[in-house]
Amino acid sequence: MGIIGRFLEDFAVGQTFRSGRVRIDKERIKTFAAEFDQQPFHLDEEAARGTFFHGLAASGWHTAALTMRLLVESDLKPAGGIVGVGFDELRWPRPIRPGDESPLESEVLEVRPPKSRPQQGLIKVRTTALNQNGEAVQVLVANLMVPRRSNNTP
Amino acid sequence: MGIIGRFLEDFAVGQTFRSGRVRIDKERIKTFAAEFDQQPFHLDEEAARGTFFHGLAASGWHTAALTMRLLVESDLKPAGGIVGVGFDELRWPRPIRPGDESPLESEVLEVRPPKSRPQQGLIKVRTTALNQNGEAVQVLVANLMVPRRSNNTP
């Protein structure tokens, strides 16, 4: 029931995918930071005011983790799941603020046929997270492992 | 009362920093995945067995977030906090398993004097997370913004 997922052969350069959106919650910004990124600009509005961020901002790792949730739920759906072997780029051009809504735009930049392992290849995907003003708040270029449709290669 | 932190002038290529360690908890692997990365290989031992990972593995974002916690607590301590403007590299050479202990080794690769903003510069730091066998499970090359000591430049 539902789609099994896309195999390497189903991906092509230039394909785009759009995700749903998630609202970045102020209290979750603080609890995430308390567990993983205890710095004043992620923990407390008052303390954040005097910092580089000029106000409370989400940890970049919180944003990256939320991005993963949206990516998993999106139509990208590589067969075998979203398995990142690494990233070529990960940056946050603007602070992510409480209440920001974050839909994603993903584009396939490269489809690489299998090298050492004949049963899988790689796709390179750029995913941009936007705030409600349409400004990029996170850019992620990921290399994902994707199985081939035909698994009977020797 | 503790150290204020290191300014750009205090960093030099080749400096190394070691962090404390954190044990990756099996239940937290699953709850983190339930919130941010709902894929079978991060959620359930049984389901994970038949996947690429051959067993439960932590979400890469969970590991990255734990790395941030250790980095913040480490002696790296840039004045103004750990503010990443972006990453040149982020990869996970091996799955991170429940019970893995993860100390970090960080090395300063580059110190870049200020360009557009005279009051700050960038340092490039490679941070490697190791499992208890001394194998790299995550490699992260980050560009961090660091303030200069002298703030009275026009």
GROMACS .gro file of C-alpha atoms in nm:
model
  308
    1MET     CA    1   0.000   0.000   0.000
    2GLY     CA    2   0.152   0.337  -0.089
    3ILE     CA    3   0.462   0.372  -0.300
    4ILE     CA    4   0.760   0.145  -0.255
    5GLY     CA    5   0.999   0.422  -0.344
    6ARG     CA    6   1.215   0.538  -0.631
    7PHE     CA    7   1.511   0.340  -0.758
    8LEU     CA    8   1.823   0.493  -0.909
    9GLU     CA    9   1.672   0.457  -1.256
   10ASP     CA   10   1.376   0.673  -1.151
   11PHE     CA   11   1.587   0.979  -1.070
   12ALA     CA   12   1.701   1.237  -1.325
   13VAL     CA   13   1.893   1.563  -1.303
   14GLY     CA   14   1.657   1.858  -1.268
   15GLN     CA   15   1.374   1.676  -1.091
   16THR     CA   16   1.231   1.883  -0.810
   17PHE     CA   17   1.042   1.785  -0.498
   18ARG     CA   18   0.852   2.001  -0.251
   19SER     CA   19   0.787   1.906   0.108
   20GLY     CA   20   0.519   1.988   0.358
   21ARG     CA   21   0.597   2.249   0.619
   22VAL     CA   22   0.669   2.249   0.988
   23ARG     CA   23   0.645   2.540   1.231
   24ILE     CA   24   0.951   2.594   1.448
   25ASP     CA   25   0.827   2.601   1.806
   26LYS     CA   26   0.989   2.838   2.057
   27GLU     CA   27   0.977   2.599   2.351
   28ARG     CA   28   1.117   2.312   2.142
   29ILE     CA   29   1.402   2.540   2.029
   30LYS     CA   30   1.493   2.577   2.396
   31THR     CA   31   1.455   2.212   2.500
   32PHE     CA   32   1.648   2.091   2.195
   33ALA     CA   33   1.925   2.335   2.283
   34ALA     CA   34   1.922   2.227   2.648
   35GLU     CA   35   1.995   1.872   2.537
   36PHE     CA   36   2.230   1.931   2.244
   37ASP     CA   37   2.344   2.290   2.203
   38GLN     CA   38   2.360   2.482   2.530
   39GLN     CA   39   2.445   2.827   2.404
   40PRO     CA   40   2.267   3.143   2.518
   41PHE     CA   41   2.136   3.239   2.172
   42HIS     CA   42   1.944   2.908   2.156
   43LEU     CA   43   1.827   2.894   2.519
   44ASP     CA   44   1.686   3.225   2.629
   45GLU     CA   45   1.539   3.534   2.460
   46GLU     CA   46   1.698   3.781   2.700
   47ALA     CA   47   2.045   3.629   2.684
   48ALA     CA   48   2.017   3.596   2.305
   49ARG     CA   49   1.963   3.967   2.257
   50GLY     CA   50   2.323   4.061   2.326
   51THR     CA   51   2.470   3.799   2.092
   52PHE     CA   52   2.558   3.777   1.724
   53PHE     CA   53   2.203   3.650   1.658
   54HIS     CA   54   2.026   3.950   1.817
   55GLY     CA   55   1.750   3.725   1.949
   56LEU     CA   56   1.654   3.362   2.001
   57ALA     CA   57   1.747   3.138   1.707
   58ALA     CA   58   1.711   2.764   1.655
   59SER     CA   59   2.023   2.549   1.671
   60GLY     CA   60   2.133   2.464   1.320
   61TRP     CA   61   2.115   2.097   1.420
   62HIS     CA   62   1.754   2.140   1.524
   63THR     CA   63   1.676   2.284   1.182
   64ALA     CA   64   1.873   2.008   1.011
   65ALA     CA   65   1.682   1.743   1.209
   66LEU     CA   66   1.346   1.902   1.119
   67THR     CA   67   1.460   1.910   0.757
   68MET     CA   68   1.520   1.538   0.777
   69ARG     CA   69   1.164   1.485   0.902
   70LEU     CA   70   1.021   1.682   0.611
   71LEU     CA   71   1.248   1.505   0.362
   72VAL     CA   72   1.141   1.162   0.487
   73GLU     CA   73   0.775   1.265   0.450
   74SER     CA   74   0.827   1.424   0.107
   75ASP     CA   75   0.782   1.263  -0.235
   76LEU     CA   76   1.157   1.216  -0.277
   77LYS     CA   77   1.125   0.864  -0.130
   78PRO     CA   78   1.432   0.674  -0.245
   79ALA     CA   79   1.373   0.297  -0.220
   80GLY     CA   80   1.559   0.179   0.088
   81GLY     CA   81   1.512   0.512   0.265
   82ILE     CA   82   1.706   0.835   0.284
   83VAL     CA   83   2.059   0.718   0.352
   84GLY     CA   84   2.306   1.004   0.336
   85VAL     CA   85   2.666   0.903   0.278
   86GLY     CA   86   2.775   1.261   0.322
   87PHE     CA   87   2.717   1.625   0.251
   88ASP     CA   88   2.895   1.859   0.019
   89GLU     CA   89   2.741   2.165   0.175
   90LEU     CA   90   2.543   2.258   0.483
   91ARG     CA   91   2.495   2.622   0.572
   92TRP     CA   92   2.254   2.855   0.740
   93PRO     CA   93   2.242   3.190   0.554
   94ARG     CA   94   1.994   3.340   0.805
   95PRO     CA   95   1.896   3.268   1.167
   96ILE     CA   96   1.590   3.045   1.212
   97ARG     CA   97   1.342   3.218   1.441
   98PRO     CA   98   1.060   3.088   1.662
   99GLY     CA   99   0.744   3.065   1.453
  100ASP     CA  100   0.930   3.031   1.125
  101GLU     CA  101   0.762   2.790   0.888
  102SER     CA  102   0.994   2.575   0.688
  103PRO     CA  103   0.892   2.415   0.361
  104LEU     CA  104   1.167   2.257   0.153
  105GLU     CA  105   1.259   2.270  -0.212
  106SER     CA  106   1.473   1.982  -0.332
  107GLU     CA  107   1.640   1.942  -0.670
  108VAL     CA  108   1.834   1.648  -0.808
  109LEU     CA  109   2.176   1.780  -0.920
  110GLU     CA  110   2.345   1.455  -1.020
  111VAL     CA  111   2.269   1.086  -1.067
  112ARG     CA  112   2.578   0.867  -1.041
  113PRO     CA  113   2.571   0.511  -1.161
  114PRO     CA  114   2.713   0.241  -0.936
  115LYS     CA  115   3.089   0.210  -0.905
  116SER     CA  116   3.213  -0.044  -0.656
  117ARG     CA  117   2.872  -0.182  -0.561
  118PRO     CA  118   2.670  -0.277  -0.869
  119GLN     CA  119   2.340  -0.286  -0.679
  120GLN     CA  120   2.336   0.084  -0.586
  121GLY     CA  121   2.433   0.434  -0.694
  122LEU     CA  122   2.429   0.788  -0.561
  123ILE     CA  123   2.213   1.091  -0.618
  124LYS     CA  124   2.320   1.442  -0.523
  125VAL     CA  125   2.028   1.650  -0.399
  126ARG     CA  126   2.022   2.017  -0.300
  127THR     CA  127   1.756   2.094  -0.040
  128THR     CA  128   1.676   2.453   0.052
  129ALA     CA  129   1.469   2.538   0.360
  130LEU     CA  130   1.275   2.862   0.324
  131ASN     CA  131   1.119   3.087   0.584
  132GLN     CA  132   0.773   3.238   0.530
  133ASN     CA  133   0.927   3.529   0.339
  134GLY     CA  134   1.071   3.286   0.087
  135GLU     CA  135   1.425   3.347   0.210
  136ALA     CA  136   1.669   3.056   0.231
  137VAL     CA  137   1.751   2.972   0.594
  138GLN     CA  138   1.935   2.646   0.529
  139VAL     CA  139   2.106   2.497   0.223
  140LEU     CA  140   2.199   2.131   0.223
  141VAL     CA  141   2.366   1.938  -0.060
  142ALA     CA  142   2.348   1.569   0.018
  143ASN     CA  143   2.476   1.253  -0.147
  144LEU     CA  144   2.220   0.979  -0.100
  145MET     CA  145   2.265   0.610  -0.162
  146VAL     CA  146   1.990   0.466  -0.383
  147PRO     CA  147   1.943   0.101  -0.484
  148ARG     CA  148   1.910   0.002  -0.848
  149ARG     CA  149   1.593  -0.157  -0.970
  150SER     CA  150   1.764  -0.468  -1.103
  151ASN     CA  151   1.929  -0.650  -0.819
  152ASN     CA  152   2.031  -0.957  -1.013
  153THR     CA  153   2.364  -0.820  -1.138
  154PRO     CA  154   2.639  -1.064  -1.044
  155MET     CA  155   3.506   3.222   3.698
  156GLY     CA  156   3.581   2.995   3.401
  157ILE     CA  157   3.735   3.106   3.075
  158ILE     CA  158   3.583   3.380   2.863
  159GLY     CA  159   3.677   3.202   2.545
  160ARG     CA  160   3.931   3.219   2.269
  161PHE     CA  161   3.949   3.503   2.023
  162LEU     CA  162   4.063   3.470   1.662
  163GLU     CA  163   4.418   3.564   1.766
  164ASP     CA  164   4.427   3.267   2.006
  165PHE     CA  165   4.374   3.005   1.736
  166ALA     CA  166   4.651   2.858   1.521
  167VAL     CA  167   4.666   2.589   1.254
  168GLY     CA  168   4.745   2.251   1.405
  169GLN     CA  169   4.594   2.311   1.749
  170THR     CA  170   4.401   2.009   1.870
  171PHE     CA  171   4.119   1.974   2.120
  172ARG     CA  172   3.972   1.663   2.276
  173SER     CA  173   3.623   1.640   2.417
  174GLY     CA  174   3.457   1.435   2.685
  175ARG     CA  175   3.251   1.139   2.577
  176VAL     CA  176   2.884   1.056   2.559
  177ARG     CA  177   2.725   0.713   2.540
  178ILE     CA  178   2.465   0.673   2.265
  179ASP     CA  179   2.151   0.543   2.432
  180LYS     CA  180   1.932   0.290   2.249
  181GLU     CA  181   1.600   0.434   2.365
  182ARG     CA  182   1.708   0.790   2.279
  183ILE     CA  183   1.809   0.669   1.930
  184LYS     CA  184   1.448   0.557   1.884
  185THR     CA  185   1.275   0.863   2.032
  186PHE     CA  186   1.500   1.102   1.839
  187ALA     CA  187   1.414   0.911   1.521
  188ALA     CA  188   1.043   0.913   1.605
  189GLU     CA  189   1.053   1.293   1.614
  190PHE     CA  190   1.298   1.369   1.334
  191ASP     CA  191   1.395   1.068   1.123
  192GLN     CA  192   1.122   0.805   1.103
  193GLN     CA  193   1.303   0.534   0.913
  194PRO     CA  194   1.301   0.166   1.014
  195PHE     CA  195   1.678   0.139   1.063
  196HIS     CA  196   1.660   0.412   1.332
  197LEU     CA  197   1.334   0.303   1.499
  198ASP     CA  198   1.330  -0.070   1.560
  199GLU     CA  199   1.593  -0.347   1.593
  200GLU     CA  200   1.386  -0.608   1.409
  201ALA     CA  201   1.297  -0.384   1.117
  202ALA     CA  202   1.657  -0.256   1.100
  203ARG     CA  203   1.797  -0.605   1.046
  204GLY     CA  204   1.679  -0.630   0.686
  205THR     CA  205   1.813  -0.288   0.584
  206PHE     CA  206   2.140  -0.150   0.455
  207PHE     CA  207   2.247  -0.093   0.817
  208HIS     CA  208   2.198  -0.457   0.929
  209GLY     CA  209   2.080  -0.342   1.271
  210LEU     CA  210   1.968  -0.036   1.467
  211ALA     CA  211   2.179   0.273   1.396
  212ALA     CA  212   2.151   0.629   1.523
  213SER     CA  213   2.024   0.896   1.285
  214GLY     CA  214   2.320   1.095   1.154
  215TRP     CA  215   2.144   1.409   1.283
  216HIS     CA  216   2.128   1.260   1.631
  217THR     CA  217   2.503   1.200   1.619
  218ALA     CA  218   2.563   1.548   1.480
  219ALA     CA  219   2.356   1.700   1.761
  220LEU     CA  220   2.544   1.501   2.027
  221THR     CA  221   2.868   1.614   1.865
  222MET     CA  222   2.754   1.973   1.910
  223ARG     CA  223   2.694   1.908   2.281
  224LEU     CA  224   3.046   1.769   2.324
  225LEU     CA  225   3.197   2.052   2.121
  226VAL     CA  226   3.022   2.317   2.330
  227GLU     CA  227   3.156   2.149   2.647
  228SER     CA  228   3.508   2.102   2.506
  229ASP     CA  229   3.806   2.336   2.544
  230LEU     CA  230   3.759   2.476   2.192
  231LYS     CA  231   3.546   2.759   2.338
  232PRO     CA  232   3.551   3.037   2.079
  233ALA     CA  233   3.455   3.368   2.239
  234GLY     CA  234   3.097   3.440   2.138
  235GLY     CA  235   3.013   3.069   2.120
  236ILE     CA  236   3.027   2.804   1.850
  237VAL     CA  237   2.866   2.973   1.554
  238GLY     CA  238   2.893   2.764   1.241
  239VAL     CA  239   2.853   2.956   0.917
  240GLY     CA  240   2.867   2.633   0.721
  241PHE     CA  241   3.030   2.298   0.671
  242ASP     CA  242   3.269   2.180   0.406
  243GLU     CA  243   3.220   1.818   0.494
  244LEU     CA  244   2.986   1.604   0.699
  245ARG     CA  245   2.992   1.229   0.661
  246TRP     CA  246   2.933   0.913   0.853
  247PRO     CA  247   3.187   0.645   0.749
  248ARG     CA  248   3.033   0.381   0.981
  249PRO     CA  249   2.693   0.330   1.143
  250ILE     CA  250   2.662   0.457   1.500
  251ARG     CA  251   2.532   0.178   1.722
  252PRO     CA  252   2.352   0.179   2.058
  253GLY     CA  253   2.609   0.185   2.337
  254ASP     CA  254   2.876   0.347   2.121
  255GLU     CA  255   3.084   0.597   2.311
  256SER     CA  256   3.178   0.903   2.121
  257PRO     CA  257   3.475   1.119   2.214
  258LEU     CA  258   3.580   1.385   1.965
  259GLU     CA  259   3.912   1.492   1.823
  260SER     CA  260   3.918   1.843   1.679
  261GLU     CA  261   4.197   2.007   1.483
  262VAL     CA  262   4.225   2.364   1.357
  263LEU     CA  263   4.290   2.347   0.981
  264GLU     CA  264   4.279   2.712   0.892
  265VAL     CA  265   4.257   3.056   1.055
  266ARG     CA  266   4.121   3.322   0.823
  267PRO     CA  267   4.158   3.688   0.906
  268PRO     CA  268   3.852   3.910   0.873
  269LYS     CA  269   3.739   4.014   0.529
  270SER     CA  270   3.417   4.210   0.513
  271ARG     CA  271   3.366   4.241   0.889
  272PRO     CA  272   3.680   4.366   1.063
  273GLN     CA  273   3.566   4.252   1.407
  274GLN     CA  274   3.560   3.881   1.327
  275GLY     CA  275   3.722   3.604   1.126
  276LEU     CA  276   3.675   3.235   1.054
  277ILE     CA  277   3.842   2.920   1.172
  278LYS     CA  278   3.809   2.589   0.990
  279VAL     CA  279   3.797   2.295   1.230
  280ARG     CA  280   3.785   1.925   1.152
  281THR     CA  281   3.609   1.722   1.421
  282THR     CA  282   3.616   1.343   1.413
  283ALA     CA  283   3.385   1.135   1.632
  284LEU     CA  284   3.530   0.797   1.724
  285ASN     CA  285   3.365   0.481   1.850
  286GLN     CA  286   3.520   0.278   2.131
  287ASN     CA  287   3.737   0.089   1.879
  288GLY     CA  288   3.893   0.417   1.772
  289GLU     CA  289   3.717   0.407   1.435
  290ALA     CA  290   3.581   0.727   1.284
  291VAL     CA  291   3.201   0.727   1.279
  292GLN     CA  292   3.155   1.093   1.181
  293VAL     CA  293   3.376   1.352   1.017
  294LEU     CA  294   3.276   1.717   1.026
  295VAL     CA  295   3.468   2.011   0.879
  296ALA     CA  296   3.314   2.332   1.006
  297ASN     CA  297   3.375   2.700   0.943
  298LEU     CA  298   3.321   2.886   1.268
  299MET     CA  299   3.289   3.258   1.316
  300VAL     CA  300   3.523   3.391   1.584
  301PRO     CA  301   3.548   3.750   1.712
  302ARG     CA  302   3.879   3.933   1.718
  303ARG     CA  303   4.025   4.045   2.045
  304SER     CA  304   4.044   4.408   1.943
  305ASN     CA  305   3.695   4.538   1.887
  306ASN     CA  306   3.785   4.901   1.844
  307THR     CA  307   3.858   4.888   1.471
  308PRO     CA  308   3.640   5.141   1.291
   0.00000   0.00000   0.00000
